[in-house]
């Protein structure tokens, strides 16, 4: 049986982890972003289907392409981050099942129905997006996930080419960097166990 992580790790990832509205002018190297993904990819998904795809934006040119599709209130806090990730889902993820689930490559057929495949992509892809955030925090970075953007516009801008991204669809955005504590509000309340949970 594994021992629990210490309080420092719990604070870093959970208790003190916040969604930031501003960022310190501190570089986040590409090697660190790659390390975040390499940690996040270890999270569990159904039949190891791994439907999430991540577009990491850091150049001013790419941010300029994203800007028109952001809600006004999200522009500054998004584009001022060193990195912005489009957390997307590949709705043809099942094509990679033989690679990802080699002991049962026929599991690809489990996802042959397009509607069911979309449900699996959204469920498991959202999990992977959360794994990415937890991995970023674990490696000393801060996050600002958001859904305040024009999804159709982002998809048309970034996923319209006739390449492997043609079947990708955005799920949410996540700004990544070193958060500025002066830009966050007091922690909002959470539901108590008895309000949110039942034991049967």
Short mmCIF file of N, CA and C in Angstrom, two decimals, residues 47-166:
data_model
loop_
_atom_site.label_atom_id
_atom_site.label_comp_id
_atom_site.label_asym_id
_atom_site.label_seq_id
_atom_site.Cartn_x
_atom_site.Cartn_y
_atom_site.Cartn_z
N UNK A 47 -10.01 2.16 -21.62
CA UNK A 47 -9.27 1.36 -22.60
C UNK A 47 -8.03 2.10 -23.09
N UNK A 48 -7.48 2.94 -22.23
CA UNK A 48 -6.30 3.74 -22.57
C UNK A 48 -6.49 4.49 -23.89
N UNK A 49 -7.70 4.98 -24.10
CA UNK A 49 -8.03 5.57 -25.41
C UNK A 49 -7.37 6.92 -25.65
N UNK A 50 -7.01 7.64 -24.59
CA UNK A 50 -6.24 8.89 -24.71
C UNK A 50 -6.77 9.82 -25.81
N UNK A 51 -8.03 10.28 -25.72
CA UNK A 51 -8.58 11.08 -26.82
C UNK A 51 -8.17 12.55 -26.81
N UNK A 52 -7.59 13.02 -25.71
CA UNK A 52 -7.29 14.44 -25.64
C UNK A 52 -6.06 14.78 -26.49
N UNK A 53 -6.10 15.97 -27.09
CA UNK A 53 -4.98 16.51 -27.84
C UNK A 53 -4.71 17.92 -27.31
N UNK A 54 -3.46 18.31 -27.29
CA UNK A 54 -3.07 19.57 -26.66
C UNK A 54 -2.31 20.45 -27.67
N UNK A 55 -2.81 21.64 -27.88
CA UNK A 55 -2.13 22.61 -28.72
C UNK A 55 -1.57 23.68 -27.81
N UNK A 56 -0.25 23.71 -27.65
CA UNK A 56 0.41 24.66 -26.77
C UNK A 56 0.83 25.90 -27.56
N UNK A 57 0.28 27.03 -27.17
CA UNK A 57 0.48 28.29 -27.88
C UNK A 57 1.41 29.17 -27.06
N UNK A 58 2.49 29.65 -27.69
CA UNK A 58 3.38 30.57 -26.99
C UNK A 58 3.80 31.77 -27.84
N UNK A 59 3.76 31.66 -29.18
CA UNK A 59 4.22 32.76 -30.01
C UNK A 59 3.17 33.86 -30.09
N UNK A 60 3.63 35.08 -30.34
CA UNK A 60 2.70 36.20 -30.48
C UNK A 60 1.78 35.99 -31.68
N UNK A 61 2.31 35.36 -32.73
CA UNK A 61 1.50 35.11 -33.92
C UNK A 61 0.34 34.16 -33.61
N UNK A 62 0.63 33.10 -32.87
CA UNK A 62 -0.42 32.14 -32.53
C UNK A 62 -1.43 32.76 -31.56
N UNK A 63 -0.93 33.57 -30.61
CA UNK A 63 -1.84 34.24 -29.68
C UNK A 63 -2.76 35.21 -30.41
N UNK A 64 -2.23 35.85 -31.45
CA UNK A 64 -3.05 36.77 -32.25
C UNK A 64 -4.17 36.02 -32.97
N UNK A 65 -3.91 34.80 -33.36
CA UNK A 65 -4.96 33.97 -33.98
C UNK A 65 -6.03 33.58 -32.97
N UNK A 66 -5.62 33.41 -31.71
CA UNK A 66 -6.57 33.00 -30.67
C UNK A 66 -7.41 34.17 -30.17
N UNK A 67 -6.82 35.35 -30.14
CA UNK A 67 -7.45 36.51 -29.50
C UNK A 67 -8.88 36.79 -29.95
N UNK A 68 -9.21 36.78 -31.24
CA UNK A 68 -10.58 37.13 -31.64
C UNK A 68 -11.65 36.18 -31.11
N UNK A 69 -11.24 35.04 -30.64
CA UNK A 69 -12.20 34.02 -30.21
C UNK A 69 -12.37 33.97 -28.69
N UNK A 70 -11.70 34.87 -27.97
CA UNK A 70 -11.80 34.92 -26.52
C UNK A 70 -12.88 35.90 -26.09
N UNK A 71 -13.58 35.55 -25.02
CA UNK A 71 -14.48 36.53 -24.40
C UNK A 71 -13.64 37.70 -23.91
N UNK A 72 -14.20 38.89 -23.98
CA UNK A 72 -13.44 40.10 -23.66
C UNK A 72 -12.77 40.03 -22.29
N UNK A 73 -13.48 39.50 -21.32
CA UNK A 73 -12.94 39.44 -19.97
C UNK A 73 -11.79 38.45 -19.80
N UNK A 74 -11.59 37.61 -20.80
CA UNK A 74 -10.53 36.60 -20.71
C UNK A 74 -9.30 36.95 -21.55
N UNK A 75 -9.35 38.05 -22.30
CA UNK A 75 -8.27 38.34 -23.24
C UNK A 75 -6.94 38.57 -22.51
N UNK A 76 -6.92 39.51 -21.58
CA UNK A 76 -5.66 39.88 -20.94
C UNK A 76 -5.06 38.73 -20.15
N UNK A 77 -5.88 38.07 -19.34
CA UNK A 77 -5.32 37.03 -18.48
C UNK A 77 -4.90 35.79 -19.28
N UNK A 78 -5.44 35.65 -20.49
CA UNK A 78 -5.06 34.53 -21.33
C UNK A 78 -3.79 34.83 -22.11
N UNK A 79 -3.80 35.94 -22.82
CA UNK A 79 -2.71 36.24 -23.73
C UNK A 79 -1.44 36.71 -23.01
N UNK A 80 -1.56 37.13 -21.75
CA UNK A 80 -0.37 37.53 -21.00
C UNK A 80 0.36 36.34 -20.39
N UNK A 81 -0.24 35.17 -20.44
CA UNK A 81 0.41 33.96 -19.92
C UNK A 81 1.51 33.52 -20.87
N UNK A 82 2.58 32.94 -20.33
CA UNK A 82 3.63 32.43 -21.23
C UNK A 82 3.13 31.40 -22.22
N UNK A 83 2.20 30.58 -21.78
CA UNK A 83 1.65 29.53 -22.64
C UNK A 83 0.13 29.50 -22.48
N UNK A 84 -0.55 29.18 -23.57
CA UNK A 84 -1.99 28.88 -23.53
C UNK A 84 -2.18 27.54 -24.23
N UNK A 85 -2.87 26.66 -23.57
CA UNK A 85 -3.11 25.34 -24.15
C UNK A 85 -4.57 25.21 -24.59
N UNK A 86 -4.76 24.85 -25.85
CA UNK A 86 -6.09 24.43 -26.29
C UNK A 86 -6.20 22.94 -25.96
N UNK A 87 -7.02 22.63 -24.99
CA UNK A 87 -7.27 21.23 -24.64
C UNK A 87 -8.39 20.76 -25.56
N UNK A 88 -8.07 19.87 -26.46
CA UNK A 88 -9.00 19.43 -27.49
C UNK A 88 -9.22 17.93 -27.40
N UNK A 89 -10.20 17.46 -28.13
CA UNK A 89 -10.46 16.03 -28.23
C UNK A 89 -10.41 15.59 -29.68
N UNK A 90 -9.84 14.44 -29.90
CA UNK A 90 -9.79 13.84 -31.23
C UNK A 90 -10.95 12.86 -31.34
N UNK A 91 -11.93 13.19 -32.17
CA UNK A 91 -13.10 12.34 -32.29
C UNK A 91 -12.86 11.12 -33.18
N UNK A 92 -11.64 10.96 -33.64
CA UNK A 92 -11.24 9.72 -34.32
C UNK A 92 -10.15 9.01 -33.50
N UNK A 93 -10.21 9.20 -32.20
CA UNK A 93 -9.19 8.64 -31.31
C UNK A 93 -9.09 7.13 -31.42
N UNK A 94 -10.18 6.48 -31.81
CA UNK A 94 -10.19 5.01 -31.83
C UNK A 94 -9.19 4.43 -32.82
N UNK A 95 -8.77 5.25 -33.80
CA UNK A 95 -7.79 4.76 -34.77
C UNK A 95 -6.45 4.40 -34.12
N UNK A 96 -6.19 4.97 -32.96
CA UNK A 96 -4.93 4.69 -32.26
C UNK A 96 -5.07 3.60 -31.19
N UNK A 97 -6.24 3.00 -31.06
CA UNK A 97 -6.45 1.96 -30.05
C UNK A 97 -5.48 0.79 -30.22
N UNK A 98 -5.24 0.28 -31.43
CA UNK A 98 -4.29 -0.83 -31.55
C UNK A 98 -2.90 -0.49 -31.01
N UNK A 99 -2.50 0.76 -31.14
CA UNK A 99 -1.21 1.21 -30.60
C UNK A 99 -1.26 1.35 -29.08
N UNK A 100 -2.38 1.87 -28.57
CA UNK A 100 -2.47 2.21 -27.16
C UNK A 100 -2.98 1.06 -26.29
N UNK A 101 -3.62 0.09 -26.87
CA UNK A 101 -4.24 -1.02 -26.13
C UNK A 101 -3.81 -2.33 -26.79
N UNK A 102 -2.49 -2.59 -26.87
CA UNK A 102 -1.97 -3.66 -27.73
C UNK A 102 -2.40 -5.07 -27.33
N UNK A 103 -2.76 -5.27 -26.06
CA UNK A 103 -3.19 -6.61 -25.66
C UNK A 103 -4.59 -6.93 -26.15
N UNK A 104 -5.31 -5.91 -26.66
CA UNK A 104 -6.63 -6.14 -27.23
C UNK A 104 -6.89 -5.10 -28.32
N UNK A 105 -6.18 -5.21 -29.45
CA UNK A 105 -6.34 -4.21 -30.51
C UNK A 105 -7.75 -4.15 -31.08
N UNK A 106 -8.52 -5.24 -30.93
CA UNK A 106 -9.90 -5.23 -31.41
C UNK A 106 -10.79 -4.29 -30.63
N UNK A 107 -10.29 -3.75 -29.50
CA UNK A 107 -11.07 -2.78 -28.73
C UNK A 107 -11.40 -1.54 -29.54
N UNK A 108 -10.69 -1.35 -30.64
CA UNK A 108 -11.03 -0.25 -31.55
C UNK A 108 -12.49 -0.29 -31.93
N UNK A 109 -13.05 -1.49 -32.08
CA UNK A 109 -14.44 -1.63 -32.51
C UNK A 109 -15.43 -1.20 -31.42
N UNK A 110 -14.96 -1.12 -30.19
CA UNK A 110 -15.84 -0.65 -29.11
C UNK A 110 -16.31 0.78 -29.36
N UNK A 111 -15.55 1.49 -30.16
CA UNK A 111 -15.82 2.91 -30.38
C UNK A 111 -16.24 3.18 -31.83
N UNK A 112 -16.84 2.18 -32.46
CA UNK A 112 -17.21 2.34 -33.86
C UNK A 112 -18.41 3.26 -34.06
N UNK A 113 -19.28 3.37 -33.06
CA UNK A 113 -20.44 4.25 -33.15
C UNK A 113 -20.00 5.69 -32.90
N UNK A 114 -20.29 6.57 -33.83
CA UNK A 114 -19.80 7.95 -33.76
C UNK A 114 -20.33 8.69 -32.54
N UNK A 115 -21.61 8.48 -32.20
CA UNK A 115 -22.18 9.18 -31.04
C UNK A 115 -21.52 8.71 -29.74
N UNK A 116 -21.37 7.40 -29.60
CA UNK A 116 -20.72 6.86 -28.40
C UNK A 116 -19.26 7.31 -28.34
N UNK A 117 -18.62 7.38 -29.50
CA UNK A 117 -17.22 7.81 -29.54
C UNK A 117 -17.09 9.25 -29.07
N UNK A 118 -18.04 10.10 -29.46
CA UNK A 118 -18.01 11.48 -29.01
C UNK A 118 -18.17 11.57 -27.50
N UNK A 119 -19.07 10.78 -26.94
CA UNK A 119 -19.25 10.78 -25.49
C UNK A 119 -17.98 10.34 -24.78
N UNK A 120 -17.35 9.29 -25.29
CA UNK A 120 -16.10 8.82 -24.68
C UNK A 120 -15.01 9.87 -24.80
N UNK A 121 -14.94 10.53 -25.95
CA UNK A 121 -13.92 11.55 -26.15
C UNK A 121 -14.10 12.70 -25.16
N UNK A 122 -15.32 13.16 -24.97
CA UNK A 122 -15.55 14.27 -24.06
C UNK A 122 -15.26 13.87 -22.62
N UNK A 123 -15.71 12.69 -22.23
CA UNK A 123 -15.50 12.25 -20.83
C UNK A 123 -14.02 12.04 -20.53
N UNK A 124 -13.38 11.26 -21.36
CA UNK A 124 -11.98 10.93 -21.10
C UNK A 124 -11.04 12.08 -21.43
N UNK A 125 -11.40 12.87 -22.44
CA UNK A 125 -10.59 14.04 -22.77
C UNK A 125 -10.63 15.09 -21.68
N UNK A 126 -11.79 15.26 -21.04
CA UNK A 126 -11.89 16.20 -19.92
C UNK A 126 -11.04 15.72 -18.74
N UNK A 127 -11.05 14.40 -18.51
CA UNK A 127 -10.15 13.86 -17.49
C UNK A 127 -8.70 14.20 -17.80
N UNK A 128 -8.31 14.03 -19.05
CA UNK A 128 -6.92 14.30 -19.42
C UNK A 128 -6.57 15.78 -19.28
N UNK A 129 -7.53 16.65 -19.55
CA UNK A 129 -7.29 18.07 -19.33
C UNK A 129 -7.05 18.38 -17.86
N UNK A 130 -7.81 17.72 -17.00
CA UNK A 130 -7.59 17.89 -15.55
C UNK A 130 -6.25 17.32 -15.13
N UNK A 131 -5.88 16.17 -15.71
CA UNK A 131 -4.55 15.62 -15.42
C UNK A 131 -3.46 16.61 -15.79
N UNK A 132 -3.63 17.30 -16.92
CA UNK A 132 -2.64 18.27 -17.36
C UNK A 132 -2.47 19.37 -16.32
N UNK A 133 -3.58 19.86 -15.79
CA UNK A 133 -3.51 20.91 -14.78
C UNK A 133 -2.80 20.42 -13.52
N UNK A 134 -3.13 19.21 -13.08
CA UNK A 134 -2.50 18.68 -11.87
C UNK A 134 -1.00 18.45 -12.09
N UNK A 135 -0.65 18.01 -13.30
CA UNK A 135 0.76 17.82 -13.62
C UNK A 135 1.50 19.15 -13.63
N UNK A 136 0.87 20.18 -14.21
CA UNK A 136 1.50 21.50 -14.24
C UNK A 136 1.74 22.01 -12.83
N UNK A 137 0.76 21.88 -11.97
CA UNK A 137 0.93 22.32 -10.58
C UNK A 137 2.02 21.51 -9.88
N UNK A 138 2.04 20.22 -10.12
CA UNK A 138 3.03 19.36 -9.48
C UNK A 138 4.45 19.75 -9.88
N UNK A 139 4.61 20.34 -11.07
CA UNK A 139 5.92 20.74 -11.54
C UNK A 139 6.19 22.22 -11.32
N UNK A 140 5.39 22.85 -10.46
CA UNK A 140 5.66 24.22 -10.04
C UNK A 140 5.05 25.31 -10.88
N UNK A 141 4.11 24.96 -11.75
CA UNK A 141 3.44 25.95 -12.59
C UNK A 141 2.04 26.23 -12.08
N UNK A 142 1.45 27.28 -12.57
CA UNK A 142 0.07 27.64 -12.23
C UNK A 142 -0.79 27.62 -13.48
N UNK A 143 -2.09 27.52 -13.28
CA UNK A 143 -3.03 27.35 -14.39
C UNK A 143 -4.21 28.29 -14.28
N UNK A 144 -4.83 28.54 -15.41
CA UNK A 144 -6.09 29.27 -15.46
C UNK A 144 -6.96 28.63 -16.52
N UNK A 145 -7.72 27.58 -16.14
CA UNK A 145 -8.62 26.95 -17.11
C UNK A 145 -9.82 27.84 -17.38
N UNK A 146 -10.36 27.77 -18.59
CA UNK A 146 -11.51 28.61 -18.90
C UNK A 146 -12.31 28.03 -20.07
N UNK A 147 -13.59 28.32 -20.06
CA UNK A 147 -14.44 27.94 -21.18
C UNK A 147 -15.04 29.17 -21.85
N UNK A 148 -14.56 30.35 -21.48
CA UNK A 148 -15.08 31.59 -22.05
C UNK A 148 -14.44 31.94 -23.38
N UNK A 149 -14.78 31.16 -24.40
CA UNK A 149 -14.26 31.41 -25.75
C UNK A 149 -15.24 30.85 -26.76
N UNK A 150 -15.08 31.29 -27.99
CA UNK A 150 -15.94 30.82 -29.08
C UNK A 150 -15.36 29.51 -29.61
N UNK A 151 -16.00 28.42 -29.25
CA UNK A 151 -15.48 27.11 -29.60
C UNK A 151 -15.44 26.90 -31.11
N UNK A 152 -16.50 27.27 -31.79
CA UNK A 152 -16.52 27.10 -33.25
C UNK A 152 -15.41 27.92 -33.91
N UNK A 153 -15.20 29.13 -33.41
CA UNK A 153 -14.16 29.97 -33.98
C UNK A 153 -12.78 29.39 -33.78
N UNK A 154 -12.51 28.88 -32.59
CA UNK A 154 -11.20 28.26 -32.32
C UNK A 154 -11.01 27.03 -33.20
N UNK A 155 -12.05 26.22 -33.32
CA UNK A 155 -11.94 25.01 -34.14
C UNK A 155 -11.68 25.35 -35.60
N UNK A 156 -12.36 26.38 -36.10
CA UNK A 156 -12.17 26.79 -37.49
C UNK A 156 -10.76 27.35 -37.70
N UNK A 157 -10.27 28.09 -36.72
CA UNK A 157 -8.95 28.72 -36.83
C UNK A 157 -7.82 27.71 -36.74
N UNK A 158 -7.95 26.72 -35.85
CA UNK A 158 -6.82 25.84 -35.57
C UNK A 158 -6.97 24.41 -36.10
N UNK A 159 -8.20 24.00 -36.41
CA UNK A 159 -8.40 22.59 -36.76
C UNK A 159 -9.11 22.39 -38.09
N UNK A 160 -8.98 23.35 -38.99
CA UNK A 160 -9.69 23.25 -40.27
C UNK A 160 -8.84 22.60 -41.36
N UNK A 161 -7.54 22.45 -41.14
CA UNK A 161 -6.69 21.86 -42.16
C UNK A 161 -7.01 20.38 -42.35
N UNK A 162 -6.77 19.91 -43.55
CA UNK A 162 -7.05 18.50 -43.86
C UNK A 162 -5.85 17.63 -43.44
N UNK A 163 -5.51 17.69 -42.18
CA UNK A 163 -4.46 16.83 -41.64
C UNK A 163 -5.02 16.10 -40.43
N UNK A 164 -4.15 15.62 -39.56
CA UNK A 164 -4.64 14.82 -38.44
C UNK A 164 -5.48 15.63 -37.45
N UNK A 165 -5.37 16.97 -37.53
CA UNK A 165 -6.15 17.79 -36.60
C UNK A 165 -7.59 18.02 -37.08
N UNK A 166 -7.93 17.55 -38.27
CA UNK A 166 -9.24 17.82 -38.83
C UNK A 166 -10.37 17.27 -37.96
#
